[in-house]
Tab-separated table of C-alpha atoms in Angstrom:
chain	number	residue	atom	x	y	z
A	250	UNK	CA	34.429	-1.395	-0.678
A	251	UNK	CA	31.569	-3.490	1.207
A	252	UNK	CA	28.324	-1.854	-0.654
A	253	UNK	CA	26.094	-1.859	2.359
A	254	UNK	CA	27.758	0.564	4.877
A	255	UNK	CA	27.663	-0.525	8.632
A	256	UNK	CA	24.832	2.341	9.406
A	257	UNK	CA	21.654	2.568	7.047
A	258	UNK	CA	21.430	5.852	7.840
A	259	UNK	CA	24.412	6.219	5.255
A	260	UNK	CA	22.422	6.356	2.174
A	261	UNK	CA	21.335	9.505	2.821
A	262	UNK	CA	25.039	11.062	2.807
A	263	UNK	CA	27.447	12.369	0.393
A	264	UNK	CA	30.239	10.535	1.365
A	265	UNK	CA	28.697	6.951	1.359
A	266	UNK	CA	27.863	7.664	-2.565
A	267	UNK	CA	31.102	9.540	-2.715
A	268	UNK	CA	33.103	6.255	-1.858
A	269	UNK	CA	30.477	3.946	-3.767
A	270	UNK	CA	31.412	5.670	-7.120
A	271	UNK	CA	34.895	5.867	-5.995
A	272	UNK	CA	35.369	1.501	-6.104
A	273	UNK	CA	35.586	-0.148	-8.862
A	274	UNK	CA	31.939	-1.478	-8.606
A	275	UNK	CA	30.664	2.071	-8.495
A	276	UNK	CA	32.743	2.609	-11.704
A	277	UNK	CA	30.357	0.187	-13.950
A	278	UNK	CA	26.419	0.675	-14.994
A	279	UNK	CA	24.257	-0.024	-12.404
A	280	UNK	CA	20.503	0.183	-13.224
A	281	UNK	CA	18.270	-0.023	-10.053
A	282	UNK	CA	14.523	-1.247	-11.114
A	283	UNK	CA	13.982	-1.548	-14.925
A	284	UNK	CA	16.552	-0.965	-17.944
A	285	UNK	CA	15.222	1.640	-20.345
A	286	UNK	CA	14.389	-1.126	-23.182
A	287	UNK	CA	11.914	-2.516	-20.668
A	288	UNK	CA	10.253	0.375	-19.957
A	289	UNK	CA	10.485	2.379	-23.473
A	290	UNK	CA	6.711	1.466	-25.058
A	291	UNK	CA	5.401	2.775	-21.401
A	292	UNK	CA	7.433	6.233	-21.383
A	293	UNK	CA	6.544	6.877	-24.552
A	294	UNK	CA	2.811	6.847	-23.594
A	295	UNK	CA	3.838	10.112	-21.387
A	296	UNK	CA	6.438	11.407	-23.415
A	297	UNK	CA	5.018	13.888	-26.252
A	298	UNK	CA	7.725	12.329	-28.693
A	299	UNK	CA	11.603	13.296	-28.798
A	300	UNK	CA	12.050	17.042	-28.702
A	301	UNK	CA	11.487	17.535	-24.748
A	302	UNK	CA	13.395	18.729	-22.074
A	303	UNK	CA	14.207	15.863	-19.672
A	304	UNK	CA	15.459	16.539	-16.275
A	305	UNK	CA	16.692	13.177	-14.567
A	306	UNK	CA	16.115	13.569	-10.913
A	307	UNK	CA	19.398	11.086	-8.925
A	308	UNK	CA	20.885	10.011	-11.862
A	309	UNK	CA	23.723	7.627	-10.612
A	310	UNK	CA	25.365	6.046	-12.745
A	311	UNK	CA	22.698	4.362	-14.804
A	312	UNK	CA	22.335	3.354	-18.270
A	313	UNK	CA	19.189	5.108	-18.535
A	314	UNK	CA	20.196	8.600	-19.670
A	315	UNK	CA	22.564	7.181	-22.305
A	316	UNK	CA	19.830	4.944	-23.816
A	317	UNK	CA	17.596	7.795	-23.859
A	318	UNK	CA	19.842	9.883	-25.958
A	319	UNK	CA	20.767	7.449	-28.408
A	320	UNK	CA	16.815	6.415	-29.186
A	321	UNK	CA	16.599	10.544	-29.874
A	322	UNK	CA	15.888	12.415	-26.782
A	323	UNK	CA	19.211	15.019	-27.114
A	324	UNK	CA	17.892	17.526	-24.118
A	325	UNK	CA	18.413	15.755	-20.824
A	326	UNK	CA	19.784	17.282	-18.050
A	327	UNK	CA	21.395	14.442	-15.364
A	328	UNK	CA	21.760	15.852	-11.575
A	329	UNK	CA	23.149	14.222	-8.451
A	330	UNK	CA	24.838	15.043	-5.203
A	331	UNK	CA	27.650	13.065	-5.512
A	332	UNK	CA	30.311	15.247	-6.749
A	333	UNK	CA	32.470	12.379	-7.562
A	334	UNK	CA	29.600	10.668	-9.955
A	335	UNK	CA	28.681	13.582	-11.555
A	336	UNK	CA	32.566	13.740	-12.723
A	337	UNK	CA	32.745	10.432	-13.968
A	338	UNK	CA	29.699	10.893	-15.697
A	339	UNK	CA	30.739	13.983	-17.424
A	340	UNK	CA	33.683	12.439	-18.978
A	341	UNK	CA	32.105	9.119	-19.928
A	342	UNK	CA	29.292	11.345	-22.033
A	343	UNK	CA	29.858	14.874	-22.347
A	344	UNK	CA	27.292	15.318	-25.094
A	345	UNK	CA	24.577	15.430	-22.037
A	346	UNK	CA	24.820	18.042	-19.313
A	347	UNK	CA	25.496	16.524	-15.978
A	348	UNK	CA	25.525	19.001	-12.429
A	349	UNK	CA	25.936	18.382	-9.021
A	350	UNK	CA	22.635	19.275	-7.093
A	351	UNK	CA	20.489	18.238	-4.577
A	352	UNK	CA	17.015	16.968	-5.810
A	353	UNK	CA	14.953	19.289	-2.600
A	354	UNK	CA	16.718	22.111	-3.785
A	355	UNK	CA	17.127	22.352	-8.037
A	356	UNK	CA	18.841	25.390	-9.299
A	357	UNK	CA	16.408	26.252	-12.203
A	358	UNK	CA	13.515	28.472	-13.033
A	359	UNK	CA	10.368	27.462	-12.741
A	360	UNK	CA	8.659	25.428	-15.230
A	361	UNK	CA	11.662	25.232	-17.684
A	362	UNK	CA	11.361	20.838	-18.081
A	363	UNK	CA	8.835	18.770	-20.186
A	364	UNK	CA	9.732	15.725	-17.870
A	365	UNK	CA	11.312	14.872	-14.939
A	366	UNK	CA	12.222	11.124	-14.142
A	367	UNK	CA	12.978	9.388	-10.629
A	368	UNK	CA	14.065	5.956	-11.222
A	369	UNK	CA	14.372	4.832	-7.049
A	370	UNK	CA	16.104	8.338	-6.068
A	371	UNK	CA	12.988	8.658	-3.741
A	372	UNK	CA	13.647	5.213	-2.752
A	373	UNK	CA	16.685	5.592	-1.782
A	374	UNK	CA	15.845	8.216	0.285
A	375	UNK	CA	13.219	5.997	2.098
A	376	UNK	CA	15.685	3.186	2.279
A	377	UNK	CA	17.510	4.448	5.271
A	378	UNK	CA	16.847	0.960	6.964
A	379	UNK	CA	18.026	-1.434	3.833
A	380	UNK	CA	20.480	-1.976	0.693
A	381	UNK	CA	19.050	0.373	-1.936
A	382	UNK	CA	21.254	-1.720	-4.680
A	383	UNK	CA	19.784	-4.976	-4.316
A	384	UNK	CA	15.918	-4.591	-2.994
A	385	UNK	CA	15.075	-7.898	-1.305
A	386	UNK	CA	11.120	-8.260	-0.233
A	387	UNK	CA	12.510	-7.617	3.079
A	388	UNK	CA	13.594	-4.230	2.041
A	389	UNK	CA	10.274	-3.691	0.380
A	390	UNK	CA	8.514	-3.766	3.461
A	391	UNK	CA	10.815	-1.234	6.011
A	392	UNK	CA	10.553	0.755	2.531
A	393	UNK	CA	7.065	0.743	3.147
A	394	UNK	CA	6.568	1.875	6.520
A	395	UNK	CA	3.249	3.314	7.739
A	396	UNK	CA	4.720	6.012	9.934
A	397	UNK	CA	7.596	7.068	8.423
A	398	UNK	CA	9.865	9.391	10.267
A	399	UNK	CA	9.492	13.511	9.864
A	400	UNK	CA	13.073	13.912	8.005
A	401	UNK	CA	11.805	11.200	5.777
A	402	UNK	CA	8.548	12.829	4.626
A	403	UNK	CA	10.003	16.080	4.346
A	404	UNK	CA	13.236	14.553	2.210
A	405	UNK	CA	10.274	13.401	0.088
A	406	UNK	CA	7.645	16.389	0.212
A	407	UNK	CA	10.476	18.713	-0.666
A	408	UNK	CA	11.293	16.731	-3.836
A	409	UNK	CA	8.232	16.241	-5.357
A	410	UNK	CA	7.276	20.156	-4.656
A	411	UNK	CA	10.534	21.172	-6.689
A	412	UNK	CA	9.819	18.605	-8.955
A	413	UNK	CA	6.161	20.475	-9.638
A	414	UNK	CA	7.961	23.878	-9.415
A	415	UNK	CA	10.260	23.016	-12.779
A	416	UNK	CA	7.714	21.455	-14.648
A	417	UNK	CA	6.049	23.498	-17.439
A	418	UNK	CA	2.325	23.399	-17.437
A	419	UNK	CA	0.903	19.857	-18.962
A	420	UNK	CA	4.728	18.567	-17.865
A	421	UNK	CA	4.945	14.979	-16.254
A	422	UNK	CA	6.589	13.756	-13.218
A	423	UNK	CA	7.469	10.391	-14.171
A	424	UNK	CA	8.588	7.594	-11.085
A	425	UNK	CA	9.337	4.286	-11.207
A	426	UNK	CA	9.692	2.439	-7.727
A	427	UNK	CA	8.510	-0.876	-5.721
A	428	UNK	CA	6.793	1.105	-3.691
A	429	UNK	CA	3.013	0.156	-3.723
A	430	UNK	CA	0.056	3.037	-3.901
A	431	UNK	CA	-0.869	2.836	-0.613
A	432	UNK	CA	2.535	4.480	0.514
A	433	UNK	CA	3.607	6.676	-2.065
A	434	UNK	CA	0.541	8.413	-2.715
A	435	UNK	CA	0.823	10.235	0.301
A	436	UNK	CA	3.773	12.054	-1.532
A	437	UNK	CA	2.280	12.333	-4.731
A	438	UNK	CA	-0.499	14.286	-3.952
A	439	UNK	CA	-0.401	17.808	-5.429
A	440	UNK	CA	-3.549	20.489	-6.096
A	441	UNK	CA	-2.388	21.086	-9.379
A	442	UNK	CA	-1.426	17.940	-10.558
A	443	UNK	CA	-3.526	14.690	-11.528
A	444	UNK	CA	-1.670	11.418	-10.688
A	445	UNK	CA	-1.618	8.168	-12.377
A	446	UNK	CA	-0.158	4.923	-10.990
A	447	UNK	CA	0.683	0.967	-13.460
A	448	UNK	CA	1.707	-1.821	-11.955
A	449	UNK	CA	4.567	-3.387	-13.933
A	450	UNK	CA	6.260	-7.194	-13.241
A	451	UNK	CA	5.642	-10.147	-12.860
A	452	UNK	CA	6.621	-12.166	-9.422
A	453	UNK	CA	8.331	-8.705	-8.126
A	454	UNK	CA	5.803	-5.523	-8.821
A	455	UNK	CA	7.198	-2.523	-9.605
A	456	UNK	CA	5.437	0.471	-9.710
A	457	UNK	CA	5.153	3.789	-12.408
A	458	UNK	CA	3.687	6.837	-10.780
A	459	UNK	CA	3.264	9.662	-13.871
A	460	UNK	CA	2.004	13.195	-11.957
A	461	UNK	CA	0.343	15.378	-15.101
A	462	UNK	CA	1.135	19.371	-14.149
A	463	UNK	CA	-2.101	21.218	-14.926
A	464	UNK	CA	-2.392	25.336	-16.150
């Protein structure tokens, strides 16, 4: 299967992520951004030590989860719309809890996580004009759009406003993403919620955006 599907607007559908974990590439570990061992000493600034409830928000098929669970953290819940993912998943580690779901619309109480984590699902949603497997600057920059269209804001609104809705109070919102403050903020903006924002990397910046839930 070629990777990057003849329409962009593709990422946004089942059945492009469907057919990506379907080939043999999607079969294999495929970390978008940073691997957990580069970014461990910075969640554990957020993270109030091992015995949280972690909700990972698009988890693909990443290594991140995995890692997570063998440095100690045993409650993580993965979700992801691809039907086809979350079943591979599943049987490659069935000692985590993995469910199909869509990240605008969770299927939980309210505040019932510690943490939720986004590493690029957001992205990915932004990236209906590039390759969301291999960010080139290029990509960067139609990520980072100054009027992005109304789906796109409301894919993104609705996802951070569940996100807030599951957290318990003093919870984080933890996302890692290239995108730089001056566009993200605009969906990261909450009345109950105080937002902090690290630059990570070197020659390519990456970004960590940690929303704090208050009372």
């Amino acid at each position: 299967m070629d990777i990057i599907p003849k329409h962009n607007k593709s990422y946004e559908g089942k059945e492009y992520w469907d057919e990506r974990y379907q080939s043999e590439e999607g079969q294999q570990p495929f970390d978008w951004f940073k691997s957990y061992k580069e970014i461990k000493e910075i969640l554990e600034v957020y993270i109030p030590g091992r015995n949280v409830r972690v909700l990972m928000l698009g988890c693909g098929n990443s290594t991140l989860s995995e890692d997570m669970y063998q440095d100690g953290y045993h409650d993580i819940v993965n979700i992801d719309f691809s039907p086809v993912l979350i079943q591979h998943m599943r049987s490659l580690h069935p000692h985590m809890e993995w469910l199909e779901m869509d990240i605008r619309d969770l299927n939980f109480e309210a505040e019932t996580f510690d943490i939720l984590i986004d590493k690029g699902t957001m992205d990915a949603m932004l990236t209906g004009v590039s390759d969301v497997w291999n960010p080139s600057p290029e990509i960067v920059e139609n990520c980072e759009a100054e009027n992005p269209s109304p789906e796109i804001v409301e894919n993104c609104e609705a996802e951070v406003r569940e996100a807030v809705r599951v957290l318990r109070p003093g919870g984080k919102f933890i996302y890692l993403t290239f995108g730089q403050p001056h566009f993200r903020r605009r969906y990261l903006t909450h009345s109950n919620c105080s937002l902090e924002v690290l630059e990570l990397g070197e020659s390519f910046h990456y970004y960590l955006y940690v929303m704090t839930k208050g009372a």
